[in-house]
């Protein structure tokens, strides 16, 4: 009965994550959504009168696309990681299916490699776009402590978010996400190597992987929550 309930809970959790992964509106609620409104479009080539023109796709639209894609890969990778951890959790009850584990961790790695590439592109795009002064002022004046208490947020992770946003450093948020994905990948590579040799992964790596994913997702969520508050 306990085993059956575990599988039901995991199925529901994975279903929610898959729903997030394939719905832009939903997943953008989870990882740094609406941060694109903190940017203006970079000026284009000046016209005959010397006035800068804006050309091509709006920078904040491109930034938003990267945010959504990055979130999709991140959440898909997390869904595979939860499935991997659940399979390992049952190791004392069942023999470890190493072929199955290899496939799951390989899928998770693939998603996170795509996330890394996407967040790197996001950083490059944001580096070329000027900040929106109005949004930056709102971030600097935001009541972070009151918001944290009101929403019962994790103070350690929220203070990290505050450290970026109170300075208007949205680009730093993107760099944090990209670095976090890189950290997750380094752990996944170690786990994947162990499984491919049909060895049980180091439990410390499994703990660290889950913790890093959790901290990254909460960081992205708190950023999204703040940007939903400002106009």
mmCIF file of C-alpha atoms in Angstrom, residues 21-177:
data_model
loop_
_atom_site.group_PDB
_atom_site.id
_atom_site.type_symbol
_atom_site.label_atom_id
_atom_site.label_comp_id
_atom_site.label_asym_id
_atom_site.label_seq_id
_atom_site.Cartn_x
_atom_site.Cartn_y
_atom_site.Cartn_z
ATOM 1 C CA UNK A 21 6.759 22.320 -18.995
ATOM 2 C CA UNK A 22 4.334 22.504 -21.915
ATOM 3 C CA UNK A 23 2.342 25.596 -20.970
ATOM 4 C CA UNK A 24 4.154 28.894 -21.337
ATOM 5 C CA UNK A 25 1.637 30.775 -19.201
ATOM 6 C CA UNK A 26 1.978 28.320 -16.322
ATOM 7 C CA UNK A 27 5.710 27.722 -16.335
ATOM 8 C CA UNK A 28 6.347 31.449 -16.548
ATOM 9 C CA UNK A 29 4.791 31.642 -13.090
ATOM 10 C CA UNK A 30 7.616 29.517 -11.759
ATOM 11 C CA UNK A 31 10.989 30.792 -13.016
ATOM 12 C CA UNK A 32 11.707 34.528 -13.338
ATOM 13 C CA UNK A 33 8.625 35.444 -15.345
ATOM 14 C CA UNK A 34 7.888 39.082 -16.216
ATOM 15 C CA UNK A 35 11.518 40.107 -15.706
ATOM 16 C CA UNK A 36 11.612 41.038 -19.381
ATOM 17 C CA UNK A 37 9.634 44.191 -18.553
ATOM 18 C CA UNK A 38 12.740 45.447 -16.776
ATOM 19 C CA UNK A 39 14.330 46.072 -20.202
ATOM 20 C CA UNK A 40 13.861 48.599 -22.989
ATOM 21 C CA UNK A 41 14.724 48.053 -26.624
ATOM 22 C CA UNK A 42 18.268 48.968 -27.669
ATOM 23 C CA UNK A 43 18.454 51.911 -30.090
ATOM 24 C CA UNK A 44 18.941 51.042 -33.739
ATOM 25 C CA UNK A 45 20.846 52.913 -36.412
ATOM 26 C CA UNK A 46 20.152 56.694 -36.272
ATOM 27 C CA UNK A 47 17.924 58.042 -39.030
ATOM 28 C CA UNK A 48 18.757 60.970 -41.325
ATOM 29 C CA UNK A 49 18.001 63.397 -38.490
ATOM 30 C CA UNK A 50 20.268 61.605 -36.028
ATOM 31 C CA UNK A 51 17.374 60.134 -34.038
ATOM 32 C CA UNK A 52 17.907 56.509 -32.913
ATOM 33 C CA UNK A 53 15.435 54.065 -34.376
ATOM 34 C CA UNK A 54 14.239 50.789 -32.904
ATOM 35 C CA UNK A 55 14.522 47.926 -35.329
ATOM 36 C CA UNK A 56 13.694 44.233 -35.450
ATOM 37 C CA UNK A 57 12.049 42.150 -32.737
ATOM 38 C CA UNK A 58 11.537 43.911 -29.428
ATOM 39 C CA UNK A 59 14.296 42.997 -27.009
ATOM 40 C CA UNK A 60 11.924 42.254 -24.141
ATOM 41 C CA UNK A 61 9.944 39.847 -26.340
ATOM 42 C CA UNK A 62 13.120 37.949 -27.195
ATOM 43 C CA UNK A 63 14.127 37.922 -23.531
ATOM 44 C CA UNK A 64 10.703 36.576 -22.568
ATOM 45 C CA UNK A 65 11.023 33.752 -25.102
ATOM 46 C CA UNK A 66 14.334 32.693 -23.572
ATOM 47 C CA UNK A 67 12.830 32.849 -20.076
ATOM 48 C CA UNK A 68 9.979 30.543 -21.082
ATOM 49 C CA UNK A 69 12.240 28.086 -22.901
ATOM 50 C CA UNK A 70 14.732 28.027 -20.039
ATOM 51 C CA UNK A 71 11.971 27.360 -17.532
ATOM 52 C CA UNK A 72 10.590 24.566 -19.698
ATOM 53 C CA UNK A 73 13.937 22.780 -19.842
ATOM 54 C CA UNK A 74 14.571 23.335 -16.141
ATOM 55 C CA UNK A 75 11.223 21.894 -15.105
ATOM 56 C CA UNK A 76 11.472 18.960 -17.517
ATOM 57 C CA UNK A 77 14.888 18.150 -16.096
ATOM 58 C CA UNK A 78 13.505 18.333 -12.583
ATOM 59 C CA UNK A 79 10.638 15.983 -13.484
ATOM 60 C CA UNK A 80 13.151 13.398 -14.743
ATOM 61 C CA UNK A 81 15.268 13.918 -11.641
ATOM 62 C CA UNK A 82 12.296 13.225 -9.359
ATOM 63 C CA UNK A 83 11.601 10.038 -11.296
ATOM 64 C CA UNK A 84 15.268 9.068 -10.943
ATOM 65 C CA UNK A 85 15.253 9.732 -7.187
ATOM 66 C CA UNK A 86 12.056 7.736 -6.764
ATOM 67 C CA UNK A 87 13.580 4.757 -8.565
ATOM 68 C CA UNK A 88 16.680 4.923 -6.378
ATOM 69 C CA UNK A 89 14.467 5.281 -3.287
ATOM 70 C CA UNK A 90 12.991 1.863 -4.038
ATOM 71 C CA UNK A 91 16.454 0.284 -4.368
ATOM 72 C CA UNK A 92 16.138 -1.659 -1.102
ATOM 73 C CA UNK A 93 12.848 -3.163 -2.215
ATOM 74 C CA UNK A 94 13.711 -3.852 -5.825
ATOM 75 C CA UNK A 95 16.896 -4.437 -7.804
ATOM 76 C CA UNK A 96 18.102 -1.235 -9.412
ATOM 77 C CA UNK A 97 17.158 -1.188 -13.123
ATOM 78 C CA UNK A 98 20.386 0.389 -14.364
ATOM 79 C CA UNK A 99 19.240 0.538 -17.990
ATOM 80 C CA UNK A 100 16.166 2.472 -16.926
ATOM 81 C CA UNK A 101 18.172 4.738 -14.616
ATOM 82 C CA UNK A 102 20.649 5.496 -17.389
ATOM 83 C CA UNK A 103 17.815 6.564 -19.693
ATOM 84 C CA UNK A 104 16.215 8.766 -17.035
ATOM 85 C CA UNK A 105 19.400 10.552 -15.989
ATOM 86 C CA UNK A 106 20.418 10.961 -19.647
ATOM 87 C CA UNK A 107 17.101 12.691 -20.358
ATOM 88 C CA UNK A 108 17.586 14.928 -17.326
ATOM 89 C CA UNK A 109 21.100 15.845 -18.458
ATOM 90 C CA UNK A 110 19.867 16.624 -21.972
ATOM 91 C CA UNK A 111 17.211 18.980 -20.616
ATOM 92 C CA UNK A 112 19.712 20.775 -18.408
ATOM 93 C CA UNK A 113 22.231 21.122 -21.229
ATOM 94 C CA UNK A 114 19.483 22.804 -23.237
ATOM 95 C CA UNK A 115 18.652 24.980 -20.240
ATOM 96 C CA UNK A 116 22.297 26.013 -19.953
ATOM 97 C CA UNK A 117 22.467 27.022 -23.621
ATOM 98 C CA UNK A 118 19.165 28.902 -23.308
ATOM 99 C CA UNK A 119 20.168 30.839 -20.195
ATOM 100 C CA UNK A 120 23.521 31.694 -21.796
ATOM 101 C CA UNK A 121 21.609 33.153 -24.766
ATOM 102 C CA UNK A 122 19.332 34.985 -22.313
ATOM 103 C CA UNK A 123 22.357 36.568 -20.647
ATOM 104 C CA UNK A 124 23.725 37.700 -24.011
ATOM 105 C CA UNK A 125 20.407 39.189 -25.082
ATOM 106 C CA UNK A 126 19.939 41.020 -21.786
ATOM 107 C CA UNK A 127 23.476 42.417 -21.958
ATOM 108 C CA UNK A 128 22.551 44.245 -25.169
ATOM 109 C CA UNK A 129 19.297 45.753 -23.896
ATOM 110 C CA UNK A 130 19.135 48.824 -21.637
ATOM 111 C CA UNK A 131 17.186 48.643 -18.404
ATOM 112 C CA UNK A 132 13.747 50.213 -18.081
ATOM 113 C CA UNK A 133 14.363 53.031 -15.553
ATOM 114 C CA UNK A 134 10.797 52.961 -14.219
ATOM 115 C CA UNK A 135 10.936 49.265 -13.389
ATOM 116 C CA UNK A 136 14.395 49.580 -11.850
ATOM 117 C CA UNK A 137 13.124 52.356 -9.538
ATOM 118 C CA UNK A 138 10.246 50.146 -8.417
ATOM 119 C CA UNK A 139 12.662 47.335 -7.630
ATOM 120 C CA UNK A 140 14.858 49.669 -5.611
ATOM 121 C CA UNK A 141 11.895 50.988 -3.604
ATOM 122 C CA UNK A 142 10.143 47.637 -3.115
ATOM 123 C CA UNK A 143 9.249 46.550 0.445
ATOM 124 C CA UNK A 144 11.168 43.284 0.389
ATOM 125 C CA UNK A 145 10.943 42.485 4.085
ATOM 126 C CA UNK A 146 7.201 43.091 4.240
ATOM 127 C CA UNK A 147 6.673 40.967 1.128
ATOM 128 C CA UNK A 148 8.769 38.125 2.570
ATOM 129 C CA UNK A 149 6.820 38.087 5.843
ATOM 130 C CA UNK A 150 3.429 38.401 4.147
ATOM 131 C CA UNK A 151 4.093 35.454 1.827
ATOM 132 C CA UNK A 152 5.991 33.305 4.358
ATOM 133 C CA UNK A 153 9.005 32.937 2.057
ATOM 134 C CA UNK A 154 12.265 31.165 2.801
ATOM 135 C CA UNK A 155 14.390 33.998 4.248
ATOM 136 C CA UNK A 156 17.785 32.725 3.082
ATOM 137 C CA UNK A 157 16.752 32.295 -0.548
ATOM 138 C CA UNK A 158 14.629 35.439 -0.542
ATOM 139 C CA UNK A 159 17.492 37.559 0.805
ATOM 140 C CA UNK A 160 19.579 36.300 -2.102
ATOM 141 C CA UNK A 161 16.868 37.456 -4.500
ATOM 142 C CA UNK A 162 16.646 40.791 -2.697
ATOM 143 C CA UNK A 163 20.402 41.249 -3.050
ATOM 144 C CA UNK A 164 20.010 41.270 -6.832
ATOM 145 C CA UNK A 165 16.732 43.101 -7.276
ATOM 146 C CA UNK A 166 17.210 45.866 -4.717
ATOM 147 C CA UNK A 167 20.141 46.949 -6.932
ATOM 148 C CA UNK A 168 18.072 46.559 -10.082
ATOM 149 C CA UNK A 169 20.438 43.796 -11.194
ATOM 150 C CA UNK A 170 18.128 41.714 -13.384
ATOM 151 C CA UNK A 171 21.050 40.568 -15.494
ATOM 152 C CA UNK A 172 22.539 39.139 -12.295
ATOM 153 C CA UNK A 173 19.383 37.064 -11.822
ATOM 154 C CA UNK A 174 19.893 35.506 -15.239
ATOM 155 C CA UNK A 175 23.538 34.824 -14.442
ATOM 156 C CA UNK A 176 22.505 33.150 -11.178
ATOM 157 C CA UNK A 177 20.097 30.865 -13.053
#
